[in-house]
Amino acid sequence: MLGLMQDQPLLISSLIEFAERHHGGGQIVSRRVEGDVHRYTYVDAARRARQVANALASLDLGFGDRVATLAWNGYRHFELYFGVSGSGRVLHTINPRLHPDQIAWIVNHAEDRVLCFDLSFLPLVQAIHGQCPGLKHYIALCAAEQLPADSGVPGLCSYEAWMGARDDRYVWPRFDENTASSLCYTSGTTGNPKGALYSHRSTLLHAYGAALPDAMGLSARDAVLPVVPMFHVNAWGIPYAACLTGAKLVFPGPALDGRSVFELLEAEQVTYAAGVPTVWQMLLAHMKPAGLRFSSLKRTVIGGSACPPAMIQAFRDDYGVEVLHAWGMTEMSPLGTVCTLKNKHQALDDAGQMQVRLKQGRAIFGVDMKIVDDDGGELPWDGQTFGNLLVRGPWVIREYFKGEGGDPLQDGWFPTGDVATIDAEGYMQITDRSKDVIKSGGEWISSIDVENLAVAHPAVAMAACIGVPHPKWDERPIVMVTLKPGATLTREELLAFYQGKIAKWQIPDDVLFVDTIPLGATGKILKTLLRNNLKNYRLPGL
Ligand code: ADP
């Protein structure tokens, strides 16, 4: 017997319709590539998203055709999120930090027909358009008068001229909720990138999950600033979750340095922000010397890489901001876990609560997880035993776009490539990426632990730990660090700092002081590059 409730498909268009009707006056504020600040409301965004849908119809695009973007976080990108997906096309957000050849490869692999881009990416588009014969339309996200005269890009037109004159009446089509809605490629640190193809259903369920109080906990009283980019995993779903809750949206555009982010947080009275640890490191480095304080920020969700305990502590103790440590991946839309306390933890003292907060957190309803050994046997949730982390759920990938890489699942579970522990309360903690974990004398050393301790030293700005070959122990850890401006530190001082904080055999064998630590396109340390650069490095005494 079937239930007798309405069979309404879960469609992305319903989010913008809801926001328009119930939070119409809610603000969307964007720092533009042009440098100024633009503001309008959900009513304006919904109207322009419908204009985009009408403009796309004029391009003779079929259902499911891909429309690519190379754009920062801003209101025009937001309109494309709904105009493209809502009308049944697939929004392909491209990470502009990738190498141009890789971008051209992705465009061709995705068979993109249209490319919409911020003018700051014009040189990139000029570099790749010759390699992308399938791209038929180029649209610069600007006003007609800002369009450069001879861009060299065939048929380039301005977004405002293209969509601005269209009818703003449009009835969003109804279709199967499993229809593809957006596409995002993994960073592809090894081999070619692979596409995660989200559906309307997965996106809506993820938005519901993300908005839950113990997940992102967004509300109509929040002003949310996603520093996390709309070009990578849909800014962690915040544009959708904001529509669902009616939160004010504040988009930082291309200005992601500490000063610009701080100014916007204050000017727009942002209560909630989201980003990777490196972004917040820049923000804190700007604020601390100048003695700046937040007047509105209450919570920030930090993920994408392990958030160092020192950062959680600084936000909490120095600025009164609660850090929500979160974990996820492109293949998971991306949210998997968020760290919030349970009732029983309220009674713990600060140190006890901190032990909980620095874990990656509990699964959001919808995400099932387990840890297994190399034979696939399930491991206990005791907070000690670590194993390969597997997940499944309605917003977890089943297969990569075009079946690349074959069947990724193990008995219906997606192997994340992360090594983790899970405690009896269900709090997951990432030990390492399986390829980054250091195997020394048959034991494992977590590079994340070594890095977190280094950045807890007041002189250290950033740290990267990798394993290097050792004839007896197989591998030994070394740590590379960058120092804070004006700070001094010796190798011996840092090694002494580790004493008593981790087991002796986990303390790195060497410290290398470097000017910068290379970051990949999504803000993660490029360990493959570091390992490659240190191919000829020899450990002291060998
Ligand atoms: P994203 O760029 O959205 O973070 P990716 O798919 O590029 O997604 O990377 C996912 C990987 O990033 C995870 O498998 C994990 O190794 C790492 N990661 C994400 N969040 C965290 C976190 N909070 N702590 C440690 N590692 C994390």
PDB file of N, CA and C in Angstrom, residues 343-375:
ATOM      1  N   ASN A 343      24.105  17.286  24.960  1.00  0.00           N
ATOM      2  CA  ASN A 343      23.715  17.797  26.265  1.00  0.00           C
ATOM      3  C   ASN A 343      24.710  17.387  27.357  1.00  0.00           C
ATOM      4  N   LYS A 344      25.139  16.128  27.308  1.00  0.00           N
ATOM      5  CA  LYS A 344      26.008  15.612  28.364  1.00  0.00           C
ATOM      6  C   LYS A 344      27.363  16.344  28.409  1.00  0.00           C
ATOM      7  N   HIS A 345      27.757  16.961  27.289  1.00  0.00           N
ATOM      8  CA  HIS A 345      29.049  17.660  27.260  1.00  0.00           C
ATOM      9  C   HIS A 345      28.982  19.044  27.910  1.00  0.00           C
ATOM     10  N   GLN A 346      27.758  19.538  28.117  1.00  0.00           N
ATOM     11  CA  GLN A 346      27.624  20.892  28.685  1.00  0.00           C
ATOM     12  C   GLN A 346      28.279  20.963  30.062  1.00  0.00           C
ATOM     13  N   ALA A 347      28.272  19.815  30.770  1.00  0.00           N
ATOM     14  CA  ALA A 347      28.799  19.813  32.132  1.00  0.00           C
ATOM     15  C   ALA A 347      30.326  19.761  32.164  1.00  0.00           C
ATOM     16  N   LEU A 348      30.954  19.461  31.028  1.00  0.00           N
ATOM     17  CA  LEU A 348      32.424  19.356  31.008  1.00  0.00           C
ATOM     18  C   LEU A 348      33.058  20.728  31.166  1.00  0.00           C
ATOM     19  N   ASP A 349      34.273  20.740  31.702  1.00  0.00           N
ATOM     20  CA  ASP A 349      34.985  22.019  31.751  1.00  0.00           C
ATOM     21  C   ASP A 349      35.508  22.353  30.356  1.00  0.00           C
ATOM     22  N   ASP A 350      36.121  23.516  30.226  1.00  0.00           N
ATOM     23  CA  ASP A 350      36.566  23.985  28.907  1.00  0.00           C
ATOM     24  C   ASP A 350      37.474  22.991  28.201  1.00  0.00           C
ATOM     25  N   ALA A 351      38.418  22.426  28.992  1.00  0.00           N
ATOM     26  CA  ALA A 351      39.379  21.501  28.389  1.00  0.00           C
ATOM     27  C   ALA A 351      38.664  20.259  27.884  1.00  0.00           C
ATOM     28  N   GLY A 352      37.709  19.776  28.664  1.00  0.00           N
ATOM     29  CA  GLY A 352      36.951  18.584  28.276  1.00  0.00           C
ATOM     30  C   GLY A 352      36.119  18.854  27.029  1.00  0.00           C
ATOM     31  N   GLN A 353      35.486  20.025  26.978  1.00  0.00           N
ATOM     32  CA  GLN A 353      34.690  20.367  25.790  1.00  0.00           C
ATOM     33  C   GLN A 353      35.579  20.496  24.552  1.00  0.00           C
ATOM     34  N   MET A 354      36.783  21.027  24.796  1.00  0.00           N
ATOM     35  CA  MET A 354      37.716  21.218  23.681  1.00  0.00           C
ATOM     36  C   MET A 354      38.072  19.871  23.043  1.00  0.00           C
ATOM     37  N   GLN A 355      38.220  18.848  23.882  1.00  0.00           N
ATOM     38  CA  GLN A 355      38.537  17.511  23.363  1.00  0.00           C
ATOM     39  C   GLN A 355      37.472  17.061  22.366  1.00  0.00           C
ATOM     40  N   VAL A 356      36.233  17.439  22.630  1.00  0.00           N
ATOM     41  CA  VAL A 356      35.143  17.070  21.726  1.00  0.00           C
ATOM     42  C   VAL A 356      35.164  17.967  20.490  1.00  0.00           C
ATOM     43  N   ARG A 357      35.305  19.272  20.714  1.00  0.00           N
ATOM     44  CA  ARG A 357      35.182  20.244  19.621  1.00  0.00           C
ATOM     45  C   ARG A 357      36.206  20.045  18.518  1.00  0.00           C
ATOM     46  N   LEU A 358      37.381  19.511  18.876  1.00  0.00           N
ATOM     47  CA  LEU A 358      38.387  19.436  17.821  1.00  0.00           C
ATOM     48  C   LEU A 358      38.211  18.205  16.937  1.00  0.00           C
ATOM     49  N   LYS A 359      37.248  17.359  17.269  1.00  0.00           N
ATOM     50  CA  LYS A 359      36.942  16.254  16.348  1.00  0.00           C
ATOM     51  C   LYS A 359      36.144  16.802  15.160  1.00  0.00           C
ATOM     52  N   GLN A 360      36.028  15.985  14.113  1.00  0.00           N
ATOM     53  CA  GLN A 360      35.306  16.465  12.929  1.00  0.00           C
ATOM     54  C   GLN A 360      33.800  16.369  13.111  1.00  0.00           C
ATOM     55  N   GLY A 361      33.347  15.655  14.152  1.00  0.00           N
ATOM     56  CA  GLY A 361      31.950  15.747  14.526  1.00  0.00           C
ATOM     57  C   GLY A 361      31.085  14.550  14.244  1.00  0.00           C
ATOM     58  N   ARG A 362      29.791  14.776  14.442  1.00  0.00           N
ATOM     59  CA  ARG A 362      28.798  13.711  14.303  1.00  0.00           C
ATOM     60  C   ARG A 362      28.174  13.744  12.921  1.00  0.00           C
ATOM     61  N   ALA A 363      27.732  12.578  12.453  1.00  0.00           N
ATOM     62  CA  ALA A 363      27.087  12.513  11.145  1.00  0.00           C
ATOM     63  C   ALA A 363      25.767  13.279  11.178  1.00  0.00           C
ATOM     64  N   ILE A 364      25.489  13.974  10.087  1.00  0.00           N
ATOM     65  CA  ILE A 364      24.184  14.613   9.917  1.00  0.00           C
ATOM     66  C   ILE A 364      23.216  13.514   9.509  1.00  0.00           C
ATOM     67  N   PHE A 365      21.973  13.597   9.967  1.00  0.00           N
ATOM     68  CA  PHE A 365      20.996  12.596   9.545  1.00  0.00           C
ATOM     69  C   PHE A 365      20.958  12.567   8.015  1.00  0.00           C
ATOM     70  N   GLY A 366      21.095  11.380   7.461  1.00  0.00           N
ATOM     71  CA  GLY A 366      21.173  11.254   5.996  1.00  0.00           C
ATOM     72  C   GLY A 366      22.520  10.665   5.605  1.00  0.00           C
ATOM     73  N   VAL A 367      23.518  10.862   6.471  1.00  0.00           N
ATOM     74  CA  VAL A 367      24.846  10.298   6.193  1.00  0.00           C
ATOM     75  C   VAL A 367      25.099   9.143   7.157  1.00  0.00           C
ATOM     76  N   ASP A 368      25.322   7.993   6.578  1.00  0.00           N
ATOM     77  CA  ASP A 368      25.654   6.799   7.347  1.00  0.00           C
ATOM     78  C   ASP A 368      27.161   6.629   7.242  1.00  0.00           C
ATOM     79  N   MET A 369      27.855   6.321   8.336  1.00  0.00           N
ATOM     80  CA  MET A 369      29.298   6.120   8.198  1.00  0.00           C
ATOM     81  C   MET A 369      29.761   4.923   9.020  1.00  0.00           C
ATOM     82  N   LYS A 370      30.895   4.365   8.610  1.00  0.00           N
ATOM     83  CA  LYS A 370      31.515   3.288   9.378  1.00  0.00           C
ATOM     84  C   LYS A 370      33.012   3.278   9.093  1.00  0.00           C
ATOM     85  N   ILE A 371      33.767   2.654   9.996  1.00  0.00           N
ATOM     86  CA  ILE A 371      35.201   2.477   9.735  1.00  0.00           C
ATOM     87  C   ILE A 371      35.465   0.984   9.588  1.00  0.00           C
ATOM     88  N   VAL A 372      36.334   0.664   8.623  1.00  0.00           N
ATOM     89  CA  VAL A 372      36.613  -0.752   8.347  1.00  0.00           C
ATOM     90  C   VAL A 372      38.117  -0.983   8.236  1.00  0.00           C
ATOM     91  N   ASP A 373      38.519  -2.244   8.434  1.00  0.00           N
ATOM     92  CA  ASP A 373      39.928  -2.595   8.229  1.00  0.00           C
ATOM     93  C   ASP A 373      40.161  -2.877   6.735  1.00  0.00           C
ATOM     94  N   ASP A 374      41.382  -3.245   6.383  1.00  0.00           N
ATOM     95  CA  ASP A 374      41.710  -3.403   4.970  1.00  0.00           C
ATOM     96  C   ASP A 374      40.929  -4.526   4.293  1.00  0.00           C
ATOM     97  N   ASP A 375      40.374  -5.451   5.101  1.00  0.00           N
ATOM     98  CA  ASP A 375      39.551  -6.520   4.516  1.00  0.00           C
ATOM     99  C   ASP A 375      38.076  -6.167   4.508  1.00  0.00           C
TER     100      ASP A 375
END
